[in-house]
Amino acid sequence: MQIEDLQVVLKVAEFRSITAAALHLDMQVATASAALKRVEAQLGTELFIRTTRQLRLSSSGEKYIPQCEQALLMLDSAKQNIKNDQAIIDGELRIALSSDFGRNLAIPWLDEFMEQHPNLSIRTHMSDSNIDFYRDSLDMAIRYGSPNDANLYGFKICNVPRLLCATPSYLKKHGTPKHPQDLPTHNALLYQLHDITHDVWTFYEGETQHKIKVSGNRITNDSDLVRRWCTSGKGLAAKSCFDMANDLLTDRVVSLMPGFKPAATEMWLIFPSRQSITPAARLLRDLLKEKSTQVLKQLIAKGVISQDELLN
């Protein structure tokens, strides 16, 4: 009995659909159906009861599927333990990246990582939306903010200050805001996620909090587009210092209102399970820490952020 066939059976059981399992596994429906039939033929029983409307587990399937799943987990764990012992760096990294950070910083870092480890391949999922590791078939995600699911595992990479940015040309034309109360008169470049527009910006002046309702003529669900609008002089953007790092370091944009700080965030490398934390994943974690530290030091040297903002 082929392990690949058993993996198909487990996905069919998970999705209650051969078509959905095939889509998730990136294979033809006929191929998935044939794999299921081979397993059932070797077992001499049907694992699923098929009707025109649905597919459900048979009594045999209800007994067999959990044991099959446990057996494959044990095999995968044994295989991973051998790789850990031998420090083997190979296989495919399936990684989710946010739109802006992914395109402008992470992808060049990953290219360098793959040059160092030529037996690795990569599959990226570029999206600002929340990640469903199981639906999207991912091994890890680089995300702003700490995991809010107790079932996830992760490594904190660093603290990430956020900034209010604009181009010199925009400021020359529209003036430079000095206080959060000045912002309603400016064109805010707005980010939308899950139909929620983030048009209330929060700034901290020491312990004092300022919440300001802003508005603008451009809204998008793509964080990279907010950056592009900002660098072309279309308005103000409240962004992560990583998202704007290249533009800040080359003076395409400047940081505004230094006495008023947007709420900082954190960068995390997140995994769906301990088994996903492979030797390659640990090396990638180390690379992310090294590269992010380099960028933060450059921003500190230029006076864009301070060392105090990285504490905690």
mmCIF file of C-alpha atoms in Angstrom:
data_model
loop_
_atom_site.group_PDB
_atom_site.id
_atom_site.type_symbol
_atom_site.label_atom_id
_atom_site.label_comp_id
_atom_site.label_asym_id
_atom_site.label_seq_id
_atom_site.Cartn_x
_atom_site.Cartn_y
_atom_site.Cartn_z
ATOM 1 C CA MET A 1 0.000 0.000 0.000
ATOM 2 C CA GLN A 2 1.522 3.331 -1.091
ATOM 3 C CA ILE A 3 1.884 6.110 1.477
ATOM 4 C CA GLU A 4 0.806 8.601 -1.193
ATOM 5 C CA ASP A 5 -2.479 6.721 -1.611
ATOM 6 C CA LEU A 6 -3.082 6.796 2.132
ATOM 7 C CA GLN A 7 -2.463 10.549 2.169
ATOM 8 C CA VAL A 8 -5.176 10.935 -0.461
ATOM 9 C CA VAL A 9 -7.580 8.845 1.645
ATOM 10 C CA LEU A 10 -6.973 11.053 4.679
ATOM 11 C CA LYS A 11 -7.646 14.212 2.672
ATOM 12 C CA VAL A 12 -10.844 12.729 1.268
ATOM 13 C CA ALA A 13 -11.913 11.962 4.823
ATOM 14 C CA GLU A 14 -11.013 15.485 5.938
ATOM 15 C CA PHE A 15 -12.881 17.284 3.158
ATOM 16 C CA ARG A 16 -15.627 14.682 2.628
ATOM 17 C CA SER A 17 -14.989 15.207 -1.071
ATOM 18 C CA ILE A 18 -12.679 13.605 -3.619
ATOM 19 C CA THR A 19 -12.726 16.794 -5.696
ATOM 20 C CA ALA A 20 -11.752 19.020 -2.744
ATOM 21 C CA ALA A 21 -9.021 16.586 -1.686
ATOM 22 C CA ALA A 22 -7.591 16.526 -5.209
ATOM 23 C CA LEU A 23 -7.617 20.332 -5.365
ATOM 24 C CA HIS A 24 -5.843 20.570 -2.025
ATOM 25 C CA LEU A 25 -3.222 18.021 -3.089
ATOM 26 C CA ASP A 26 -2.786 19.646 -6.511
ATOM 27 C CA MET A 27 -3.708 16.534 -8.495
ATOM 28 C CA GLN A 28 -6.355 15.402 -10.956
ATOM 29 C CA VAL A 29 -9.673 14.222 -9.514
ATOM 30 C CA ALA A 30 -9.283 10.960 -11.449
ATOM 31 C CA THR A 31 -5.872 10.390 -9.847
ATOM 32 C CA ALA A 32 -7.277 10.902 -6.350
ATOM 33 C CA SER A 33 -10.240 8.647 -7.112
ATOM 34 C CA ALA A 34 -7.918 5.904 -8.371
ATOM 35 C CA ALA A 35 -5.793 6.142 -5.208
ATOM 36 C CA LEU A 36 -8.889 5.739 -3.036
ATOM 37 C CA LYS A 37 -10.037 2.714 -5.045
ATOM 38 C CA ARG A 38 -6.604 1.064 -4.708
ATOM 39 C CA VAL A 39 -6.662 1.387 -0.926
ATOM 40 C CA GLU A 40 -10.213 0.067 -0.684
ATOM 41 C CA ALA A 41 -9.347 -2.835 -2.974
ATOM 42 C CA GLN A 42 -6.342 -3.796 -0.844
ATOM 43 C CA LEU A 43 -8.386 -3.558 2.344
ATOM 44 C CA GLY A 44 -11.285 -5.451 0.820
ATOM 45 C CA THR A 45 -13.854 -2.943 2.101
ATOM 46 C CA GLU A 46 -15.300 0.466 1.292
ATOM 47 C CA LEU A 47 -14.080 3.302 3.474
ATOM 48 C CA PHE A 48 -16.712 5.764 2.272
ATOM 49 C CA ILE A 49 -20.392 5.600 1.421
ATOM 50 C CA ARG A 50 -20.987 7.579 -1.752
ATOM 51 C CA THR A 51 -24.300 9.155 -2.717
ATOM 52 C CA THR A 52 -25.154 11.718 -5.386
ATOM 53 C CA ARG A 53 -25.126 14.470 -2.765
ATOM 54 C CA GLN A 54 -22.428 13.559 -0.286
ATOM 55 C CA LEU A 55 -19.615 11.269 0.732
ATOM 56 C CA ARG A 56 -19.393 9.981 4.298
ATOM 57 C CA LEU A 57 -17.332 7.468 6.233
ATOM 58 C CA SER A 58 -18.511 3.892 6.366
ATOM 59 C CA SER A 59 -18.295 1.958 9.629
ATOM 60 C CA SER A 60 -15.000 0.480 8.376
ATOM 61 C CA GLY A 61 -13.773 3.945 7.509
ATOM 62 C CA GLU A 62 -14.609 5.276 10.963
ATOM 63 C CA LYS A 63 -12.338 2.609 12.466
ATOM 64 C CA TYR A 64 -9.576 2.709 9.851
ATOM 65 C CA ILE A 65 -9.078 6.435 9.203
ATOM 66 C CA PRO A 66 -7.955 7.446 12.743
ATOM 67 C CA GLN A 67 -5.478 4.551 12.869
ATOM 68 C CA CYS A 68 -4.203 5.385 9.399
ATOM 69 C CA GLU A 69 -3.724 9.016 10.399
ATOM 70 C CA GLN A 70 -1.816 8.033 13.526
ATOM 71 C CA ALA A 71 0.413 5.657 11.555
ATOM 72 C CA LEU A 72 1.321 8.313 8.969
ATOM 73 C CA LEU A 73 2.092 10.822 11.713
ATOM 74 C CA MET A 74 4.458 8.326 13.308
ATOM 75 C CA LEU A 75 6.184 7.663 9.973
ATOM 76 C CA ASP A 76 6.504 11.384 9.285
ATOM 77 C CA SER A 77 7.876 11.986 12.778
ATOM 78 C CA ALA A 78 10.441 9.197 12.378
ATOM 79 C CA LYS A 79 11.522 10.581 9.016
ATOM 80 C CA GLN A 80 11.847 14.063 10.471
ATOM 81 C CA ASN A 81 13.872 12.802 13.436
ATOM 82 C CA ILE A 82 16.378 11.229 11.072
ATOM 83 C CA LYS A 83 16.687 14.470 9.148
ATOM 84 C CA ASN A 84 17.126 16.400 12.391
ATOM 85 C CA ASP A 85 19.883 14.041 13.509
ATOM 86 C CA GLN A 86 21.674 14.347 10.189
ATOM 87 C CA ALA A 87 20.925 18.097 9.813
ATOM 88 C CA ILE A 88 19.570 17.479 6.321
ATOM 89 C CA ILE A 89 18.386 20.701 4.670
ATOM 90 C CA ASP A 90 16.162 19.796 1.759
ATOM 91 C CA GLY A 91 12.568 19.592 0.605
ATOM 92 C CA GLU A 92 9.979 22.247 -0.163
ATOM 93 C CA LEU A 93 9.264 25.274 2.011
ATOM 94 C CA ARG A 94 5.610 26.287 1.719
ATOM 95 C CA ILE A 95 5.524 29.727 3.253
ATOM 96 C CA ALA A 96 2.959 32.518 3.558
ATOM 97 C CA LEU A 97 4.146 36.111 3.259
ATOM 98 C CA SER A 98 2.388 39.437 3.602
ATOM 99 C CA SER A 99 2.107 41.450 0.413
ATOM 100 C CA ASP A 100 4.426 44.340 1.225
ATOM 101 C CA PHE A 101 7.077 42.776 3.463
ATOM 102 C CA GLY A 102 7.121 39.670 1.275
ATOM 103 C CA ARG A 103 7.798 41.433 -2.016
ATOM 104 C CA ASN A 104 10.197 44.085 -0.768
ATOM 105 C CA LEU A 105 12.319 42.297 1.829
ATOM 106 C CA ALA A 106 11.474 38.636 2.425
ATOM 107 C CA ILE A 107 11.749 37.362 -1.158
ATOM 108 C CA PRO A 108 15.361 38.600 -1.584
ATOM 109 C CA TRP A 109 16.188 37.032 1.798
ATOM 110 C CA LEU A 110 14.631 33.736 0.742
ATOM 111 C CA ASP A 111 16.563 33.821 -2.535
ATOM 112 C CA GLU A 112 19.779 34.107 -0.544
ATOM 113 C CA PHE A 113 18.662 31.286 1.768
ATOM 114 C CA MET A 114 18.054 28.980 -1.204
ATOM 115 C CA GLU A 115 21.460 29.807 -2.663
ATOM 116 C CA GLN A 116 22.982 28.684 0.626
ATOM 117 C CA HIS A 117 20.900 25.482 0.572
ATOM 118 C CA PRO A 118 20.470 24.430 -3.079
ATOM 119 C CA ASN A 119 18.442 21.295 -2.248
ATOM 120 C CA LEU A 120 15.561 23.444 -1.025
ATOM 121 C CA SER A 121 12.612 24.578 -3.131
ATOM 122 C CA ILE A 122 10.032 27.173 -2.207
ATOM 123 C CA ARG A 123 6.328 27.730 -2.692
ATOM 124 C CA THR A 124 5.023 31.131 -1.567
ATOM 125 C CA HIS A 125 1.502 32.190 -0.644
ATOM 126 C CA MET A 126 1.359 35.994 -0.929
ATOM 127 C CA SER A 127 -1.579 37.444 0.982
ATOM 128 C CA ASP A 128 -2.447 39.912 3.729
ATOM 129 C CA SER A 129 -5.414 37.797 4.857
ATOM 130 C CA ASN A 130 -5.397 35.496 7.866
ATOM 131 C CA ILE A 131 -3.826 32.137 7.124
ATOM 132 C CA ASP A 132 -5.545 28.777 7.398
ATOM 133 C CA PHE A 133 -2.598 26.387 7.452
ATOM 134 C CA TYR A 134 -4.691 23.347 6.634
ATOM 135 C CA ARG A 135 -6.858 24.825 3.916
ATOM 136 C CA ASP A 136 -3.895 26.549 2.231
ATOM 137 C CA SER A 137 -1.455 23.643 2.741
ATOM 138 C CA LEU A 138 1.328 25.712 4.303
ATOM 139 C CA ASP A 139 4.293 24.858 6.515
ATOM 140 C CA MET A 140 4.918 28.310 7.977
ATOM 141 C CA ALA A 141 4.018 31.979 7.772
ATOM 142 C CA ILE A 142 5.917 35.212 8.383
ATOM 143 C CA ARG A 143 3.395 37.526 9.982
ATOM 144 C CA TYR A 144 3.125 40.774 11.916
ATOM 145 C CA GLY A 145 1.644 40.242 15.365
ATOM 146 C CA SER A 146 1.939 37.342 17.791
ATOM 147 C CA PRO A 147 -0.116 34.162 17.183
ATOM 148 C CA ASN A 148 -3.610 34.376 18.691
ATOM 149 C CA ASP A 149 -4.248 30.635 18.385
ATOM 150 C CA ALA A 150 -2.940 28.446 21.201
ATOM 151 C CA ASN A 151 -2.619 25.534 18.753
ATOM 152 C CA LEU A 152 0.024 27.339 16.697
ATOM 153 C CA TYR A 153 3.754 27.414 17.361
ATOM 154 C CA GLY A 154 6.136 30.216 16.562
ATOM 155 C CA PHE A 155 9.329 32.171 17.052
ATOM 156 C CA LYS A 156 9.349 35.891 17.657
ATOM 157 C CA ILE A 157 11.795 37.504 15.250
ATOM 158 C CA CYS A 158 11.796 41.097 16.513
ATOM 159 C CA ASN A 159 9.779 44.138 17.544
ATOM 160 C CA VAL A 160 8.706 46.273 14.590
ATOM 161 C CA PRO A 161 8.070 50.017 15.016
ATOM 162 C CA ARG A 162 5.418 51.600 12.795
ATOM 163 C CA LEU A 163 5.684 55.026 11.197
ATOM 164 C CA LEU A 164 3.672 57.745 9.504
ATOM 165 C CA CYS A 165 5.247 58.429 6.105
ATOM 166 C CA ALA A 166 4.930 60.735 3.106
ATOM 167 C CA THR A 167 7.070 61.975 0.230
ATOM 168 C CA PRO A 168 8.774 65.386 0.321
ATOM 169 C CA SER A 169 6.726 66.369 -2.746
ATOM 170 C CA TYR A 170 3.429 65.635 -0.978
ATOM 171 C CA LEU A 171 4.521 67.622 2.070
ATOM 172 C CA LYS A 172 5.651 70.565 -0.053
ATOM 173 C CA LYS A 173 2.213 70.713 -1.658
ATOM 174 C CA HIS A 174 -0.005 69.960 1.352
ATOM 175 C CA GLY A 175 2.075 70.903 4.378
ATOM 176 C CA THR A 176 3.619 68.780 7.122
ATOM 177 C CA PRO A 177 1.410 67.533 9.963
ATOM 178 C CA LYS A 178 2.827 68.274 13.388
ATOM 179 C CA HIS A 179 0.140 66.691 15.580
ATOM 180 C CA PRO A 180 -2.372 63.850 15.083
ATOM 181 C CA GLN A 181 -5.134 66.477 15.117
ATOM 182 C CA ASP A 182 -3.731 67.790 11.812
ATOM 183 C CA LEU A 183 -4.354 64.488 10.009
ATOM 184 C CA PRO A 184 -8.060 64.888 9.078
ATOM 185 C CA THR A 185 -7.041 67.625 6.625
ATOM 186 C CA HIS A 186 -4.632 65.270 4.837
ATOM 187 C CA ASN A 187 -5.230 62.467 2.337
ATOM 188 C CA ALA A 188 -4.831 59.164 4.187
ATOM 189 C CA LEU A 189 -3.966 56.082 2.154
ATOM 190 C CA LEU A 190 -6.191 53.429 3.672
ATOM 191 C CA TYR A 191 -5.881 49.681 4.093
ATOM 192 C CA GLN A 192 -8.908 47.395 4.116
ATOM 193 C CA LEU A 193 -9.008 43.803 5.367
ATOM 194 C CA HIS A 194 -12.096 41.569 5.500
ATOM 195 C CA ASP A 195 -14.293 44.542 4.512
ATOM 196 C CA ILE A 196 -13.028 46.581 7.471
ATOM 197 C CA THR A 197 -11.343 49.853 6.524
ATOM 198 C CA HIS A 198 -8.629 50.864 8.979
ATOM 199 C CA ASP A 199 -9.476 54.563 9.087
ATOM 200 C CA VAL A 200 -8.899 55.202 12.800
ATOM 201 C CA TRP A 201 -5.203 55.743 13.404
ATOM 202 C CA THR A 202 -3.787 55.551 16.933
ATOM 203 C CA PHE A 203 -0.674 57.416 18.080
ATOM 204 C CA TYR A 204 1.134 57.431 21.418
ATOM 205 C CA GLU A 205 2.742 60.495 22.980
ATOM 206 C CA GLY A 206 4.427 58.839 25.936
ATOM 207 C CA GLU A 207 1.501 57.422 27.899
ATOM 208 C CA THR A 208 -1.049 59.611 26.117
ATOM 209 C CA GLN A 209 -3.077 57.988 23.372
ATOM 210 C CA HIS A 210 -4.483 59.886 20.386
ATOM 211 C CA LYS A 211 -7.130 58.198 18.226
ATOM 212 C CA ILE A 212 -7.825 60.049 15.004
ATOM 213 C CA LYS A 213 -10.444 59.362 12.348
ATOM 214 C CA VAL A 214 -8.836 59.868 8.938
ATOM 215 C CA SER A 215 -10.131 59.776 5.378
ATOM 216 C CA GLY A 216 -8.730 59.570 1.893
ATOM 217 C CA ASN A 217 -9.484 58.947 -1.761
ATOM 218 C CA ARG A 218 -7.643 55.614 -2.014
ATOM 219 C CA ILE A 219 -8.503 52.343 -0.227
ATOM 220 C CA THR A 220 -7.067 48.877 -0.950
ATOM 221 C CA ASN A 221 -6.760 45.387 0.531
ATOM 222 C CA ASP A 222 -3.144 45.184 -0.745
ATOM 223 C CA SER A 223 -0.642 46.630 1.720
ATOM 224 C CA ASP A 224 2.009 46.934 -0.996
ATOM 225 C CA LEU A 225 -0.282 49.214 -2.980
ATOM 226 C CA VAL A 226 -0.552 51.533 0.035
ATOM 227 C CA ARG A 227 3.236 51.807 -0.034
ATOM 228 C CA ARG A 228 3.287 52.433 -3.783
ATOM 229 C CA TRP A 229 0.694 55.183 -3.487
ATOM 230 C CA CYS A 230 2.699 56.736 -0.678
ATOM 231 C CA THR A 231 5.988 56.707 -2.593
ATOM 232 C CA SER A 232 4.292 58.320 -5.596
ATOM 233 C CA GLY A 233 3.138 61.255 -3.473
ATOM 234 C CA LYS A 234 -0.567 60.439 -3.225
ATOM 235 C CA GLY A 235 -0.904 60.869 0.549
ATOM 236 C CA LEU A 236 0.081 59.723 4.035
ATOM 237 C CA ALA A 237 0.631 56.069 5.003
ATOM 238 C CA ALA A 238 0.838 54.517 8.476
ATOM 239 C CA LYS A 239 3.091 51.517 7.891
ATOM 240 C CA SER A 240 5.575 49.098 9.402
ATOM 241 C CA CYS A 241 9.156 50.366 9.302
ATOM 242 C CA PHE A 242 10.060 47.172 7.408
ATOM 243 C CA ASP A 243 7.477 47.847 4.703
ATOM 244 C CA MET A 244 8.910 51.336 4.146
ATOM 245 C CA ALA A 245 12.565 50.547 4.939
ATOM 246 C CA ASN A 246 13.994 50.800 1.424
ATOM 247 C CA ASP A 247 12.081 54.019 0.770
ATOM 248 C CA LEU A 248 13.138 55.574 4.086
ATOM 249 C CA LEU A 249 16.795 54.658 3.616
ATOM 250 C CA THR A 250 16.863 56.176 0.119
ATOM 251 C CA ASP A 251 14.901 59.305 1.137
ATOM 252 C CA ARG A 252 11.966 58.593 -1.169
ATOM 253 C CA VAL A 253 9.768 59.101 1.887
ATOM 254 C CA VAL A 254 10.281 60.678 5.295
ATOM 255 C CA SER A 255 8.952 59.762 8.732
ATOM 256 C CA LEU A 256 6.562 62.308 10.245
ATOM 257 C CA MET A 257 5.556 63.448 13.747
ATOM 258 C CA PRO A 258 8.481 61.818 15.623
ATOM 259 C CA GLY A 259 6.912 62.685 18.980
ATOM 260 C CA PHE A 260 3.793 60.652 18.177
ATOM 261 C CA LYS A 261 4.303 56.929 17.594
ATOM 262 C CA PRO A 262 1.813 54.543 15.951
ATOM 263 C CA ALA A 263 1.377 51.329 17.947
ATOM 264 C CA ALA A 264 4.337 49.026 17.318
ATOM 265 C CA THR A 265 3.945 45.405 16.255
ATOM 266 C CA GLU A 266 6.073 42.241 16.224
ATOM 267 C CA MET A 267 7.312 39.888 13.537
ATOM 268 C CA TRP A 268 6.778 36.160 14.045
ATOM 269 C CA LEU A 269 7.587 32.979 12.150
ATOM 270 C CA ILE A 270 4.519 30.795 12.769
ATOM 271 C CA PHE A 271 3.965 27.032 12.330
ATOM 272 C CA PRO A 272 0.858 24.821 12.486
ATOM 273 C CA SER A 273 2.645 22.103 14.497
ATOM 274 C CA ARG A 274 5.944 21.153 16.102
ATOM 275 C CA GLN A 275 6.551 18.702 13.254
ATOM 276 C CA SER A 276 6.720 21.679 10.870
ATOM 277 C CA ILE A 277 9.718 23.117 12.741
ATOM 278 C CA THR A 278 12.375 21.374 10.647
ATOM 279 C CA PRO A 279 16.130 22.073 10.541
ATOM 280 C CA ALA A 280 15.465 24.229 7.466
ATOM 281 C CA ALA A 281 12.813 26.179 9.373
ATOM 282 C CA ARG A 282 15.204 26.827 12.263
ATOM 283 C CA LEU A 283 17.884 28.048 9.866
ATOM 284 C CA LEU A 284 15.324 30.305 8.203
ATOM 285 C CA ARG A 285 14.390 31.683 11.624
ATOM 286 C CA ASP A 286 18.057 32.535 12.241
ATOM 287 C CA LEU A 287 18.332 34.220 8.837
ATOM 288 C CA LEU A 288 15.206 36.297 9.483
ATOM 289 C CA LYS A 289 16.617 37.465 12.809
ATOM 290 C CA GLU A 290 19.945 38.366 11.208
ATOM 291 C CA LYS A 291 18.439 40.221 8.241
ATOM 292 C CA SER A 292 15.801 42.076 10.238
ATOM 293 C CA THR A 293 18.437 43.196 12.750
ATOM 294 C CA GLN A 294 20.537 44.594 9.897
ATOM 295 C CA VAL A 295 17.590 46.627 8.569
ATOM 296 C CA LEU A 296 16.667 47.929 12.021
ATOM 297 C CA LYS A 297 20.272 49.004 12.664
ATOM 298 C CA GLN A 298 20.282 50.927 9.360
ATOM 299 C CA LEU A 299 17.067 52.716 10.318
ATOM 300 C CA ILE A 300 18.499 53.557 13.748
ATOM 301 C CA ALA A 301 21.705 54.899 12.176
ATOM 302 C CA LYS A 302 19.657 57.148 9.893
ATOM 303 C CA GLY A 303 17.615 58.416 12.839
ATOM 304 C CA VAL A 304 14.331 57.015 11.557
ATOM 305 C CA ILE A 305 13.705 54.900 14.674
ATOM 306 C CA SER A 306 15.370 54.694 18.082
ATOM 307 C CA GLN A 307 16.906 51.788 19.962
ATOM 308 C CA ASP A 308 14.294 52.262 22.701
ATOM 309 C CA GLU A 309 11.527 51.344 20.261
ATOM 310 C CA LEU A 310 12.989 47.849 19.874
ATOM 311 C CA LEU A 311 12.916 47.013 23.585
ATOM 312 C CA ASN A 312 10.389 44.721 25.367
#
